[in-house]
């Protein structure tokens, strides 16, 4: 079978990771990057890929790859430097950018919050929801007449986990109770922004979740319970309320036990304000979690695997396309009527230009081929998948890991800003031109 007509083939980036500073307001990431030791290599997003200035080149790359969709984010701290008032010139920039995509026949997929919240705000406070709503309003007023696909929030769990529970991302808070509360405010922000977008005809609003299938390490009852708990913590706590089922009871009990108090920040009416507003679900998939039982403090589960000789990216993440197929099929089975869009999928492969000036990233080609095949299998099994957006269009600032991990279909030389389409980018272009059929590449059979 083939991919459906209108299936979106794309790639993604986000503002803080590629744009460079160039007059934007201070975001929580500017502040966080100044903390000694916060970012590997001591880097920050002040220059990144310089895309704020080189955006025309980026549009050319999108065209060269033949993408039918491009996911980017409007910089929250650029649009609203003080967290409250929109800067019309920043909106002019995103309007020019959007129009250039549309002129090239490329569907824009616009993310509102890809983590660059103005530094005057914090998700720990409920008032952040109003600030986010005002920002969504400002961007929608300018662009909702021409952008169909909107992603309100990128990865609520990762924001809560790395930003507020472990302190590994901005704003660098390490407090479990604050993390659960912040995650709730992020979801409320999704609901409010979706309402703003729905006041404009033809928009489709969704939230992008980082979904990690959770498998038990053994068939034991205890490990199966651990996998179920981890699934609740990582996936169901966000999926269920977004898709209208409210917060799952087992996880509510878990949090009340772990925190030692009730979840009073979840007010009457909140779940109704989060659910039933998603026109699609954004799926960010990288790898799975293999779980075993653990002493209960604070979580009665731990990540243990996978063990053994499995294929991995250069960041050590297991490469498992079958888990993507099962994830998509499972989501469509559980939430019929909610279309899925793969809003991120990719891996770190560190290849850089060889003697011939080209980047022979054969393992990314294999990764791409196998994950697209998994999407095809999910479609064949009845999943309603509308698009595949690879992460990332180009190498960029990978948050606390700095510039070391390379996720791009396009190589970026950070000293000069020069972009070089990698072999994987060329391969993707051929795959897209063939409607998703993998070009024959007999050389590439394994991850090597
Ligand atoms: C996701 C983020 C994205 C990028 C990839 C590798 O969690 O949404 O910005 O960092 O991981």
Coordinates of C-alpha atoms and ligand atoms in Angstrom, one line a residue:
X1 CA 0.0 0.0 0.0
X2 CA 1.1 3.6 -0.5
X3 CA 0.9 6.7 1.6
X4 CA -2.4 8.6 1.5
X5 CA -2.8 11.6 -0.8
X6 CA -1.8 14.8 1.0
X7 CA 0.4 13.0 3.5
X8 CA 2.9 15.6 4.8
X9 CA 6.6 14.9 4.4
X10 CA 8.6 17.3 6.4
X11 CA 11.3 18.2 8.9
X12 CA 11.3 20.3 12.0
X13 CA 13.3 22.9 14.0
X14 CA 12.6 25.3 16.8
X15 CA 13.4 29.0 17.3
X16 CA 15.9 28.9 20.2
X17 CA 17.8 25.9 18.6
X18 CA 18.4 27.6 15.2
X19 CA 17.7 31.4 15.1
X20 CA 20.5 33.1 17.1
X21 CA 19.7 36.0 19.4
X22 CA 19.4 39.0 17.0
X23 CA 17.3 41.2 19.2
X24 CA 14.9 38.8 20.8
X25 CA 13.9 39.2 24.4
X26 CA 15.5 37.2 27.1
X27 CA 14.1 33.7 27.5
X28 CA 14.5 31.2 30.3
X29 CA 17.1 29.6 28.1
X30 CA 19.3 32.7 28.0
X31 CA 19.3 32.7 31.8
X32 CA 19.8 29.0 32.1
X33 CA 22.8 28.9 29.7
X34 CA 24.6 31.4 31.9
X35 CA 24.7 28.9 34.8
X36 CA 28.1 27.4 34.9
X37 CA 28.0 23.7 33.8
X38 CA 24.4 23.9 32.7
X39 CA 25.3 23.3 29.0
X40 CA 27.8 20.8 27.7
X41 CA 30.7 22.7 26.2
X42 CA 29.4 26.0 27.7
X43 CA 27.4 26.9 24.6
X44 CA 24.2 28.8 24.2
X45 CA 21.7 29.8 21.5
X46 CA 23.2 33.3 20.9
X47 CA 24.3 32.3 17.4
X48 CA 23.2 28.8 16.7
X49 CA 22.5 28.3 13.0
X50 CA 21.9 32.1 12.5
X51 CA 18.6 31.2 11.0
X52 CA 17.0 34.5 11.9
X53 CA 19.3 36.2 9.4
X54 CA 19.8 33.2 7.0
X55 CA 16.1 32.2 6.8
X56 CA 15.9 32.5 3.0
X57 CA 18.7 29.9 2.8
X58 CA 16.7 27.6 5.1
X59 CA 13.6 27.9 2.8
X60 CA 15.8 27.0 -0.1
X61 CA 17.0 23.9 1.8
X62 CA 13.3 22.9 2.4
X63 CA 12.7 23.3 -1.3
X64 CA 15.8 21.4 -2.3
X65 CA 14.7 18.5 -0.1
X66 CA 11.3 18.6 -1.7
X67 CA 9.5 18.8 1.7
X68 CA 5.8 19.3 1.6
X69 CA 5.8 20.6 5.3
X70 CA 8.1 22.4 7.6
X71 CA 7.7 22.6 11.3
X72 CA 9.2 25.7 13.0
X73 CA 8.4 27.6 16.1
X74 CA 7.8 31.3 16.6
X75 CA 10.1 32.5 19.3
X76 CA 7.9 33.3 22.3
X77 CA 10.5 35.7 23.8
X78 CA 11.0 37.3 20.4
X79 CA 7.3 37.9 19.8
X80 CA 6.7 39.0 23.5
X81 CA 10.0 40.2 24.9
X82 CA 8.5 41.3 28.2
X83 CA 6.0 38.4 28.3
X84 CA 3.0 40.6 27.9
X85 CA 3.3 42.8 24.8
X86 CA 3.8 41.7 21.2
X87 CA 6.6 43.1 19.1
X88 CA 5.1 43.8 15.6
X89 CA 8.5 43.5 13.9
X90 CA 9.0 40.0 15.3
X91 CA 5.6 39.1 13.8
X92 CA 6.6 40.7 10.5
X93 CA 9.6 38.3 10.4
X94 CA 7.4 35.2 11.0
X95 CA 4.9 36.5 8.5
X96 CA 7.6 36.8 5.8
X97 CA 8.9 33.4 6.6
X98 CA 5.5 31.8 6.5
X99 CA 4.7 33.5 3.2
X100 CA 7.9 32.2 1.7
X101 CA 7.0 28.7 2.7
X102 CA 3.6 29.0 1.2
X103 CA 4.9 30.4 -2.0
X104 CA 7.2 27.4 -2.2
X105 CA 4.1 25.1 -1.8
X106 CA 5.3 24.0 1.7
X107 CA 2.7 23.6 4.5
X108 CA 3.8 25.4 7.6
X109 CA 3.5 23.6 10.9
X110 CA 3.8 26.2 13.5
X111 CA 4.8 25.5 17.1
X112 CA 3.9 28.2 19.7
X113 CA 5.9 27.0 22.6
X114 CA 9.1 25.2 21.9
X115 CA 10.6 26.1 25.3
X116 CA 11.8 29.7 24.9
X117 CA 9.4 31.2 27.4
X118 CA 10.2 34.8 28.3
X119 CA 12.4 34.9 31.4
X120 CA 9.7 36.9 33.3
X121 CA 7.4 33.9 33.3
X122 CA 7.4 30.4 34.8
X123 CA 5.1 27.4 34.3
X124 CA 5.3 27.0 38.1
X125 CA 2.7 29.8 38.3
X126 CA -0.8 29.5 37.0
X127 CA -0.7 33.0 35.6
X128 CA 1.6 31.6 32.9
X129 CA -1.5 30.2 31.2
X130 CA -2.9 33.7 30.7
X131 CA 0.5 34.9 29.4
X132 CA 0.6 32.0 26.9
X133 CA -2.9 32.7 25.8
X134 CA -2.1 36.3 25.0
X135 CA 1.0 35.2 23.0
X136 CA -1.1 32.6 21.1
X137 CA -3.6 35.3 20.4
X138 CA -0.9 37.7 19.0
X139 CA 0.5 35.0 16.7
X140 CA -2.9 33.7 15.6
X141 CA -4.2 37.2 14.8
X142 CA -1.3 37.6 12.4
X143 CA -1.0 34.1 10.9
X144 CA -4.1 32.0 11.5
X145 CA -5.5 33.2 8.1
X146 CA -2.7 31.2 6.4
X147 CA -1.4 28.6 8.8
X148 CA -3.5 25.4 9.1
X149 CA -1.4 23.2 11.4
X150 CA -0.6 24.5 14.9
X151 CA 1.3 22.9 17.7
X152 CA 0.5 24.6 21.0
X153 CA 3.0 23.0 23.3
X154 CA 6.0 20.9 22.6
X155 CA 6.5 18.0 25.0
X156 CA 4.8 18.8 28.3
X157 CA 6.4 15.9 30.1
X158 CA 9.9 16.9 29.0
X159 CA 9.2 20.5 30.2
X160 CA 8.0 19.2 33.6
X161 CA 10.7 16.6 33.9
X162 CA 13.9 18.4 32.7
X163 CA 12.8 21.9 33.5
X164 CA 11.2 21.6 36.9
X165 CA 11.8 18.1 38.3
X166 CA 15.5 17.5 37.5
X167 CA 16.7 21.0 36.8
X168 CA 18.5 19.9 33.7
X169 CA 16.7 22.3 31.3
X170 CA 15.5 25.9 31.8
X171 CA 14.4 27.2 34.2
X172 CA 16.5 24.7 36.2
X173 CA 14.1 23.9 39.0
X174 CA 14.5 20.6 40.8
X175 CA 11.3 20.0 42.8
X176 CA 8.9 17.1 42.2
X177 CA 5.7 19.0 43.4
X178 CA 6.6 22.0 41.2
X179 CA 7.1 19.7 38.3
X180 CA 3.6 18.1 38.5
X181 CA 2.1 21.6 38.9
X182 CA 4.0 23.0 36.0
X183 CA 3.0 20.1 33.8
X184 CA -0.6 20.9 34.6
X185 CA -0.2 24.5 33.7
X186 CA 1.4 23.5 30.4
X187 CA -1.7 21.4 29.6
X188 CA -4.0 24.2 30.6
X189 CA -2.0 26.4 28.2
X190 CA -2.7 23.9 25.4
X191 CA -6.4 24.1 26.0
X192 CA -6.5 27.9 26.1
X193 CA -4.4 28.3 23.0
X194 CA -6.5 25.7 21.2
X195 CA -9.6 27.8 22.0
X196 CA -7.8 30.9 20.6
X197 CA -6.9 29.1 17.4
X198 CA -10.4 27.7 17.0
X199 CA -11.8 31.2 16.8
X200 CA -10.1 31.2 13.4
X201 CA -11.8 29.1 10.8
X202 CA -9.8 26.2 9.3
X203 CA -7.0 25.9 11.9
X204 CA -6.0 22.6 13.4
X205 CA -4.6 22.6 16.9
X206 CA -2.6 19.8 18.5
X207 CA -0.1 19.3 21.2
X208 CA 3.2 17.4 20.6
X209 CA 3.9 14.7 23.2
X210 CA 7.2 12.9 23.7
X211 CA 5.8 9.4 23.7
X212 CA 8.0 6.5 25.0
X213 CA 6.5 3.0 24.7
X214 CA 7.3 1.3 28.1
X215 CA 8.1 -2.4 28.0
X216 CA 8.7 -4.7 31.0
X217 CA 12.3 -6.1 31.3
X218 CA 10.9 -9.5 32.1
X219 CA 7.5 -11.2 32.1
X220 CA 7.3 -10.9 35.9
X221 CA 4.2 -9.4 37.5
X222 CA 6.4 -6.7 39.2
X223 CA 8.1 -5.6 36.0
X224 CA 4.8 -5.5 34.1
X225 CA 3.5 -3.2 36.9
X226 CA 6.6 -1.1 36.6
X227 CA 6.1 -0.7 32.9
X228 CA 2.5 0.3 33.4
X229 CA 3.5 2.8 36.1
X230 CA 6.1 4.3 33.8
X231 CA 3.6 4.5 31.0
X232 CA 1.3 6.5 33.4
X233 CA 4.1 8.8 34.4
X234 CA 5.5 9.5 30.9
X235 CA 2.6 9.0 28.5
X236 CA -0.9 8.6 30.0
X237 CA -0.7 11.5 32.4
X238 CA -0.7 13.8 29.3
X239 CA -2.5 11.7 26.7
X240 CA -5.6 11.0 28.8
X241 CA -6.5 14.6 29.8
X242 CA -5.6 15.9 26.3
X243 CA -7.9 13.4 24.6
X244 CA -10.8 14.0 27.0
X245 CA -10.5 11.2 29.5
X246 CA -9.2 13.3 32.4
X247 CA -6.1 12.5 34.5
X248 CA -5.7 8.7 35.1
X249 CA -6.8 7.6 38.6
X250 CA -3.8 5.4 39.2
X251 CA -1.4 8.3 38.5
X252 CA -3.4 10.7 40.6
X253 CA -3.0 8.3 43.5
X254 CA 0.7 7.9 42.7
X255 CA 1.3 11.6 42.9
X256 CA -0.7 12.1 46.1
X257 CA 1.3 9.4 47.7
X258 CA 4.7 10.6 46.4
X259 CA 4.0 14.3 47.2
X260 CA 2.2 13.6 50.5
X261 CA -0.7 15.9 49.7
X262 CA -3.6 16.4 47.3
X263 CA -3.3 17.9 43.8
X264 CA -5.2 21.1 44.7
X265 CA -3.6 23.0 41.8
X266 CA -6.0 20.9 39.6
X267 CA -9.1 23.0 40.0
X268 CA -12.7 22.2 39.1
X269 CA -13.2 22.6 35.4
X270 CA -9.5 22.3 34.5
X271 CA -9.8 18.8 32.9
X272 CA -12.7 20.0 30.8
X273 CA -10.6 23.0 29.7
X274 CA -7.8 20.7 28.6
X275 CA -9.7 17.9 26.9
X276 CA -11.6 17.7 23.6
X277 CA -9.7 20.5 21.9
X278 CA -7.1 18.5 19.9
X279 CA -7.7 18.3 16.2
X280 CA -4.7 16.0 16.0
X281 CA -2.1 14.5 18.2
X282 CA 1.6 15.3 17.6
X283 CA 3.8 12.3 18.2
X284 CA 7.5 12.8 19.0
X285 CA 9.1 9.4 19.0
X286 CA 12.8 8.6 19.5
X287 CA 13.1 5.4 21.5
X288 CA 11.4 3.2 24.1
X289 CA 11.9 2.5 27.8
X290 CA 12.5 -0.9 29.2
X291 CA 11.4 -1.0 32.8
X292 CA 11.9 -3.0 36.0
X293 CA 10.4 -2.8 39.5
X294 CA 12.3 -0.6 42.0
X295 CA 11.9 0.5 45.6
X296 CA 9.1 3.0 45.7
X297 CA 10.9 6.3 46.5
X298 CA 9.7 8.3 44.6
X299 CA 8.9 6.0 41.7
X300 CA 8.4 2.2 42.0
X301 CA 10.0 1.6 38.6
X302 CA 13.3 2.2 36.9
X303 CA 14.7 2.3 33.4
X304 CA 17.0 -0.8 32.9
X305 CA 17.3 -1.4 29.3
X306 CA 17.3 -2.5 26.7
X307 CA 20.2 -4.7 27.4
X308 CA 22.5 -6.5 25.0
X309 CA 23.5 -5.9 21.4
X310 CA 20.8 -3.6 20.1
X311 CA 21.2 -0.9 17.4
X312 CA 21.8 2.5 19.0
X313 CA 22.4 6.1 17.9
X314 CA 25.5 7.9 18.8
X315 CA 23.7 9.1 21.9
X316 CA 23.1 5.5 23.0
X317 CA 19.4 5.5 22.3
X318 CA 18.0 2.2 21.1
X319 CA 16.8 2.3 17.5
X320 CA 13.5 0.5 17.5
X321 CA 11.2 1.3 14.5
X322 CA 8.8 -1.5 15.5
X323 CA 7.9 0.3 18.6
X324 CA 6.9 3.3 16.5
X325 CA 4.6 1.1 14.4
X326 CA 2.9 -0.4 17.5
X327 CA 2.7 3.1 19.2
X328 CA 0.8 4.6 16.2
X329 CA -1.5 1.6 15.8
X330 CA -2.2 1.6 19.6
X331 CA -3.0 5.3 19.7
X332 CA -5.4 5.1 16.7
X333 CA -7.0 2.1 18.3
X334 CA -7.4 3.9 21.6
X335 CA -8.4 7.3 20.3
X336 CA -10.3 6.7 17.1
X337 CA -11.1 10.0 15.4
X338 CA -7.9 11.7 16.5
X339 CA -5.5 11.9 13.6
X340 CA -1.8 11.5 14.3
X341 CA 1.1 13.5 13.0
X342 CA 4.7 12.4 13.7
X343 CA 6.1 15.8 14.7
X344 CA 9.5 14.5 15.6
X345 CA 11.6 11.4 14.9
X346 CA 15.3 11.1 14.3
X347 CA 18.6 10.3 15.9
X348 CA 22.1 11.5 16.7
X349 CA 24.7 10.4 14.1
X350 CA 27.8 12.4 14.4
X351 CA 29.0 12.2 10.8
X352 CA 30.7 15.4 9.4
X353 CA 32.0 16.2 5.9
X354 CA 34.4 13.7 4.5
X355 CA 37.3 14.3 2.1
X356 CA 34.9 14.7 -0.8
X357 CA 33.0 17.4 1.1
X358 CA 29.9 15.2 1.5
X359 CA 28.4 13.8 4.7
X360 CA 28.0 10.1 4.3
X361 CA 25.6 9.5 7.2
X362 CA 24.5 6.1 6.2
X363 CA 23.1 5.1 9.6
X364 CA 20.7 8.1 9.5
X365 CA 19.6 6.8 6.0
X366 CA 18.9 3.4 7.5
X367 CA 17.1 5.0 10.5
X368 CA 14.9 7.1 8.2
X369 CA 14.2 4.2 5.9
X370 CA 13.2 1.9 8.7
X371 CA 11.0 4.4 10.6
X372 CA 9.2 5.5 7.4
X373 CA 8.5 1.8 6.8
X374 CA 7.2 1.5 10.3
X375 CA 4.8 4.4 9.6
X376 CA 3.7 2.6 6.4
X377 CA 3.0 -0.6 8.4
X378 CA 1.0 1.4 11.0
X379 CA -1.1 2.9 8.1
X380 CA -1.7 -0.5 6.7
X381 CA -2.8 -1.6 10.2
X382 CA -5.4 1.2 10.1
X383 CA -3.7 4.0 12.0
X384 CA -4.7 7.5 10.9
X385 CA -1.3 9.2 10.4
X386 CA -1.3 12.5 8.4
X387 CA 2.4 13.3 8.2
X388 CA 6.0 12.5 9.1
X389 CA 8.3 15.3 10.2
X390 CA 11.9 14.3 10.7
X391 CA 13.9 15.9 13.5
X392 CA 15.7 17.9 12.4
X393 CA 16.1 19.8 9.1
X394 CA 19.6 20.8 10.3
X395 CA 22.1 20.3 13.0
X396 CA 21.4 22.7 15.8
X397 CA 21.7 23.7 19.5
X398 CA 20.6 20.5 21.4
X399 CA 19.7 22.2 24.7
X400 CA 21.8 21.0 27.6
X401 CA 23.9 18.9 25.3
X402 CA 25.0 21.9 23.4
X403 CA 26.3 21.5 19.8
X404 CA 27.7 18.0 20.1
X405 CA 24.8 15.9 19.1
X406 CA 23.9 16.2 15.4
X407 CA 20.3 15.4 14.4
X408 CA 20.2 17.2 11.0
X409 CA 19.5 16.1 7.5
X410 CA 21.6 19.1 6.7
X411 CA 25.1 19.6 8.3
X412 CA 25.8 23.0 9.8
X413 CA 29.4 24.3 10.2
X414 CA 28.9 26.4 13.3
X415 CA 32.0 28.5 12.7
X416 CA 30.8 29.7 9.3
X417 CA 27.1 28.9 9.3
X418 CA 27.6 26.9 6.1
X419 CA 24.9 24.3 5.4
X420 CA 25.7 21.0 3.5
X421 CA 22.9 18.6 2.6
X422 CA 23.9 15.2 4.0
X423 CA 23.4 12.0 2.1
X424 CA 20.4 11.4 4.4
X425 CA 18.9 14.6 3.1
X426 CA 19.4 13.5 -0.5
X427 CA 17.9 10.1 0.3
X428 CA 14.9 11.8 2.0
X429 CA 14.4 13.9 -1.1
X430 CA 14.3 10.8 -3.3
X431 CA 12.0 9.0 -0.8
X432 CA 9.6 11.9 -0.9
X433 CA 9.7 12.2 -4.7
X434 CA 8.7 8.5 -4.8
X435 CA 5.7 9.0 -2.5
X436 CA 7.4 7.3 0.4
X437 CA 8.8 4.4 -1.4
X438 CA 12.3 3.8 -0.2
X439 CA 14.9 4.2 -3.0
X440 CA 16.9 1.0 -3.5
X441 CA 20.2 1.3 -1.6
X442 CA 21.7 -2.2 -1.5
X443 CA 24.7 -0.9 0.4
X444 CA 22.7 0.1 3.4
X445 CA 21.5 -2.9 5.1
X446 CA 22.6 -2.5 8.7
X447 CA 23.4 0.3 11.1
X448 CA 27.1 -0.7 10.7
Ligands
LIG1 C1 13.0 16.8 21.6 C2 12.8 18.3 21.4 C3 13.6 18.8 20.3 C4 15.0 18.1 20.2 C5 14.8 16.6 20.1 C6 16.1 15.9 19.9 O1 12.8 16.4 22.9 O2 11.5 18.6 21.2 O3 13.7 20.2 20.4 O4 15.8 18.5 21.2 O5 14.2 16.2 21.3

